[in-house]
mmCIF file of C-alpha atoms and ligand atoms in Angstrom:
data_model
loop_
_atom_site.group_PDB
_atom_site.id
_atom_site.type_symbol
_atom_site.label_atom_id
_atom_site.label_comp_id
_atom_site.label_asym_id
_atom_site.label_seq_id
_atom_site.Cartn_x
_atom_site.Cartn_y
_atom_site.Cartn_z
ATOM 1 C CA UNK Z 28 216.477 35.490 109.703
ATOM 2 C CA UNK Z 29 217.465 31.977 110.703
ATOM 3 C CA UNK Z 30 216.010 29.060 108.747
ATOM 4 C CA UNK Z 31 215.871 26.865 111.838
ATOM 5 C CA UNK Z 32 213.418 26.282 114.639
ATOM 6 C CA UNK Z 33 213.406 24.066 117.721
ATOM 7 C CA UNK Z 34 210.638 21.514 118.239
ATOM 8 C CA UNK Z 35 209.630 19.151 121.022
ATOM 9 C CA UNK Z 36 207.229 16.235 120.616
ATOM 10 C CA UNK Z 37 205.808 16.197 124.143
ATOM 11 C CA UNK Z 38 205.094 13.274 126.515
ATOM 12 C CA UNK Z 39 201.401 13.039 125.511
ATOM 13 C CA UNK Z 40 202.563 12.435 121.921
ATOM 14 C CA UNK Z 41 205.232 9.826 122.728
ATOM 15 C CA UNK Z 42 202.816 8.045 125.110
ATOM 16 C CA UNK Z 43 200.319 7.592 122.269
ATOM 17 C CA UNK Z 44 203.016 6.460 119.779
ATOM 18 C CA UNK Z 45 202.414 9.508 117.586
ATOM 19 C CA UNK Z 46 205.979 10.530 116.753
ATOM 20 C CA UNK Z 47 205.848 9.149 113.212
ATOM 21 C CA UNK Z 48 202.451 10.695 112.461
ATOM 22 C CA UNK Z 49 203.574 14.094 113.748
ATOM 23 C CA UNK Z 50 206.859 13.895 111.820
ATOM 24 C CA UNK Z 51 204.843 13.149 108.683
ATOM 25 C CA UNK Z 52 202.836 16.379 109.157
ATOM 26 C CA UNK Z 53 206.085 18.312 109.717
ATOM 27 C CA UNK Z 54 207.688 16.884 106.574
ATOM 28 C CA UNK Z 55 204.573 17.308 104.436
ATOM 29 C CA UNK Z 56 204.625 20.984 105.428
ATOM 30 C CA UNK Z 57 208.052 21.322 103.826
ATOM 31 C CA UNK Z 58 210.126 21.383 107.009
ATOM 32 C CA UNK Z 59 213.189 19.130 107.177
ATOM 33 C CA UNK Z 60 214.101 17.312 110.419
ATOM 34 C CA UNK Z 61 217.865 17.986 110.532
ATOM 35 C CA UNK Z 62 218.447 16.763 114.107
ATOM 36 C CA UNK Z 63 216.340 14.569 116.371
ATOM 37 C CA UNK Z 64 216.834 12.793 119.705
ATOM 38 C CA UNK Z 65 214.476 10.987 122.070
ATOM 39 C CA UNK Z 66 215.275 11.904 125.686
ATOM 40 C CA UNK Z 67 213.829 11.975 129.158
ATOM 41 C CA UNK Z 68 214.027 15.635 130.224
ATOM 42 C CA UNK Z 69 215.448 16.196 133.686
ATOM 43 C CA UNK Z 70 213.635 18.532 136.049
ATOM 44 C CA UNK Z 71 216.555 20.986 135.820
ATOM 45 C CA UNK Z 72 216.399 20.949 131.995
ATOM 46 C CA UNK Z 73 212.618 21.535 131.966
ATOM 47 C CA UNK Z 74 212.820 24.305 134.586
ATOM 48 C CA UNK Z 75 215.519 26.071 132.563
ATOM 49 C CA UNK Z 76 213.729 25.577 129.252
ATOM 50 C CA UNK Z 77 210.474 27.096 130.572
ATOM 51 C CA UNK Z 78 212.122 29.728 132.796
ATOM 52 C CA UNK Z 79 210.215 32.535 131.017
ATOM 53 C CA UNK Z 80 207.000 31.018 132.388
ATOM 54 C CA UNK Z 81 208.309 30.607 135.966
ATOM 55 C CA UNK Z 82 205.888 33.192 137.387
ATOM 56 C CA UNK Z 83 202.853 31.692 135.631
ATOM 57 C CA UNK Z 84 200.360 29.632 137.656
ATOM 58 C CA UNK Z 85 200.813 26.638 135.343
ATOM 59 C CA UNK Z 86 204.648 26.506 135.607
ATOM 60 C CA UNK Z 87 204.802 23.640 138.134
ATOM 61 C CA UNK Z 88 202.252 21.603 136.183
ATOM 62 C CA UNK Z 89 204.156 22.290 132.954
ATOM 63 C CA UNK Z 90 207.491 21.107 134.393
ATOM 64 C CA UNK Z 91 205.797 18.015 135.909
ATOM 65 C CA UNK Z 92 204.246 17.172 132.550
ATOM 66 C CA UNK Z 93 207.401 17.702 130.484
ATOM 67 C CA UNK Z 94 209.351 15.361 132.784
ATOM 68 C CA UNK Z 95 206.573 12.739 132.988
ATOM 69 C CA UNK Z 96 207.732 10.690 129.994
ATOM 70 C CA UNK Z 97 209.996 10.670 126.956
ATOM 71 C CA UNK Z 98 210.102 13.627 124.582
ATOM 72 C CA UNK Z 99 211.634 13.997 121.126
ATOM 73 C CA UNK Z 100 213.729 17.140 120.683
ATOM 74 C CA UNK Z 101 214.253 18.274 117.104
ATOM 75 C CA UNK Z 102 215.790 20.941 114.911
ATOM 76 C CA UNK Z 103 213.627 21.773 111.895
ATOM 77 C CA UNK Z 104 214.950 23.555 108.836
ATOM 78 C CA UNK Z 105 213.115 25.467 106.132
ATOM 79 C CA UNK Z 106 212.440 28.953 104.847
ATOM 80 C CA UNK Z 107 210.901 30.986 107.669
ATOM 81 C CA UNK Z 108 211.023 27.882 109.878
ATOM 82 C CA UNK Z 109 209.827 29.562 113.099
ATOM 83 C CA UNK Z 110 206.662 31.016 111.545
ATOM 84 C CA UNK Z 111 206.044 28.019 109.305
ATOM 85 C CA UNK Z 112 206.190 25.562 112.232
ATOM 86 C CA UNK Z 113 203.882 27.746 114.312
ATOM 87 C CA UNK Z 114 201.342 27.551 111.468
ATOM 88 C CA UNK Z 115 201.771 23.787 111.261
ATOM 89 C CA UNK Z 116 201.374 23.353 115.058
ATOM 90 C CA UNK Z 117 198.209 25.472 115.302
ATOM 91 C CA UNK Z 118 197.008 27.469 118.325
ATOM 92 C CA UNK Z 119 198.303 26.565 121.819
ATOM 93 C CA UNK Z 120 194.752 25.667 122.821
ATOM 94 C CA UNK Z 121 193.669 22.746 120.596
ATOM 95 C CA UNK Z 122 190.063 23.939 120.760
ATOM 96 C CA UNK Z 123 191.181 27.002 118.792
ATOM 97 C CA UNK Z 124 193.585 25.229 116.427
ATOM 98 C CA UNK Z 125 192.848 25.275 112.695
ATOM 99 C CA UNK Z 126 191.934 22.116 110.778
ATOM 100 C CA UNK Z 127 194.902 20.065 109.627
ATOM 101 C CA UNK Z 128 197.277 21.445 112.289
ATOM 102 C CA UNK Z 129 199.161 19.094 114.614
ATOM 103 C CA UNK Z 130 197.317 20.349 117.691
ATOM 104 C CA UNK Z 131 193.916 20.060 116.016
ATOM 105 C CA UNK Z 132 194.761 16.533 114.916
ATOM 106 C CA UNK Z 133 196.427 15.246 118.082
ATOM 107 C CA UNK Z 134 196.462 17.567 121.135
ATOM 108 C CA UNK Z 135 194.496 16.649 124.244
ATOM 109 C CA UNK Z 136 194.377 19.999 126.075
ATOM 110 C CA UNK Z 137 196.180 23.335 126.523
ATOM 111 C CA UNK Z 138 198.829 21.628 128.681
ATOM 112 C CA UNK Z 139 199.013 18.292 126.844
ATOM 113 C CA UNK Z 140 199.275 19.944 123.458
ATOM 114 C CA UNK Z 141 201.621 17.448 121.756
ATOM 115 C CA UNK Z 142 204.268 19.862 120.435
ATOM 116 C CA UNK Z 143 206.384 22.892 121.259
ATOM 117 C CA UNK Z 144 207.909 25.253 118.712
ATOM 118 C CA UNK Z 145 210.106 28.310 119.216
ATOM 119 C CA UNK Z 146 208.321 31.681 119.151
ATOM 120 C CA UNK Z 147 211.172 33.760 117.663
ATOM 121 C CA UNK Z 148 214.473 33.353 115.829
ATOM 122 C CA UNK Z 149 216.348 34.415 118.958
ATOM 123 C CA UNK Z 150 214.588 31.818 121.112
ATOM 124 C CA UNK Z 151 215.132 29.188 118.408
ATOM 125 C CA UNK Z 152 218.895 29.736 118.683
ATOM 126 C CA UNK Z 153 218.804 29.609 122.507
ATOM 127 C CA UNK Z 154 216.552 26.519 122.623
ATOM 128 C CA UNK Z 155 218.555 24.592 119.979
ATOM 129 C CA UNK Z 156 221.773 25.318 121.895
ATOM 130 C CA UNK Z 157 220.236 23.901 125.096
ATOM 131 C CA UNK Z 158 219.813 20.459 123.511
ATOM 132 C CA UNK Z 159 222.116 20.147 120.491
ATOM 133 C CA UNK Z 160 225.736 20.689 119.564
ATOM 134 C CA UNK Z 161 226.209 22.211 116.129
ATOM 135 C CA UNK Z 162 227.888 18.953 114.996
ATOM 136 C CA UNK Z 163 224.632 17.033 115.711
ATOM 137 C CA UNK Z 164 222.712 19.144 113.170
ATOM 138 C CA UNK Z 165 223.046 17.672 109.721
ATOM 139 C CA UNK Z 166 221.195 19.601 107.077
HETATM 140 P P1 CMP N 206 204.636 25.562 124.754
HETATM 141 O O1 CMP N 206 204.682 26.068 123.367
HETATM 142 O O2 CMP N 206 205.441 24.371 125.076
HETATM 143 O O3 CMP N 206 205.093 26.755 125.729
HETATM 144 C C1 CMP N 206 204.546 26.946 126.998
HETATM 145 C C2 CMP N 206 203.536 25.929 127.334
HETATM 146 O O4 CMP N 206 202.780 26.197 128.468
HETATM 147 C C3 CMP N 206 202.527 25.821 126.230
HETATM 148 O O5 CMP N 206 203.124 25.222 125.118
HETATM 149 C C4 CMP N 206 201.405 25.058 126.885
HETATM 150 O O6 CMP N 206 201.555 23.660 126.770
HETATM 151 C C5 CMP N 206 201.582 25.457 128.332
HETATM 152 N N1 CMP N 206 200.478 26.294 128.735
HETATM 153 C C6 CMP N 206 200.152 27.490 128.265
HETATM 154 N N2 CMP N 206 199.053 27.949 128.898
HETATM 155 C C7 CMP N 206 198.703 27.004 129.776
HETATM 156 C C8 CMP N 206 197.671 26.876 130.714
HETATM 157 N N3 CMP N 206 196.767 27.862 130.867
HETATM 158 N N4 CMP N 206 197.612 25.763 131.443
HETATM 159 C C9 CMP N 206 198.554 24.783 131.293
HETATM 160 N N5 CMP N 206 199.562 24.861 130.421
HETATM 161 C C10 CMP N 206 199.624 25.941 129.668
#
């Protein structure tokens, strides 16, 4: 099991100046931010990142949204990081997210849901490699 996961603070979060508040929730949950970069995702990057959803009706909207403003890409480290971060994020739909989770606290809707986190160790490795060189990860 890897102790890393990949995280994105999405454009709805950067637009509302929430990166510090979200990072505080991440750190209070015991996850360490071992790499972080603020970027504007290109359309090609977003299309590749969300390729698994390319047949879904919301794919176009998702790519439009993820390229609509700055995002913060991160590598988080901690024991069971993938599962732990999914707990901390809360359900994809903020209406179903538990109290105290990032999406309950900050998300606007299912699409504008403030954060992304990897759903498996394998995807964590693939997603981290899309945005970071190993030398950029300092933990
Ligand atoms: P994320 O974890 O980034 O992975 C896929 C994203 O698709 C998900 O978060 C949501 O933001 C988005 N998504 C999932 N379902 C829907 C939906 N029904 N409508 C719009 N966006 C969705």
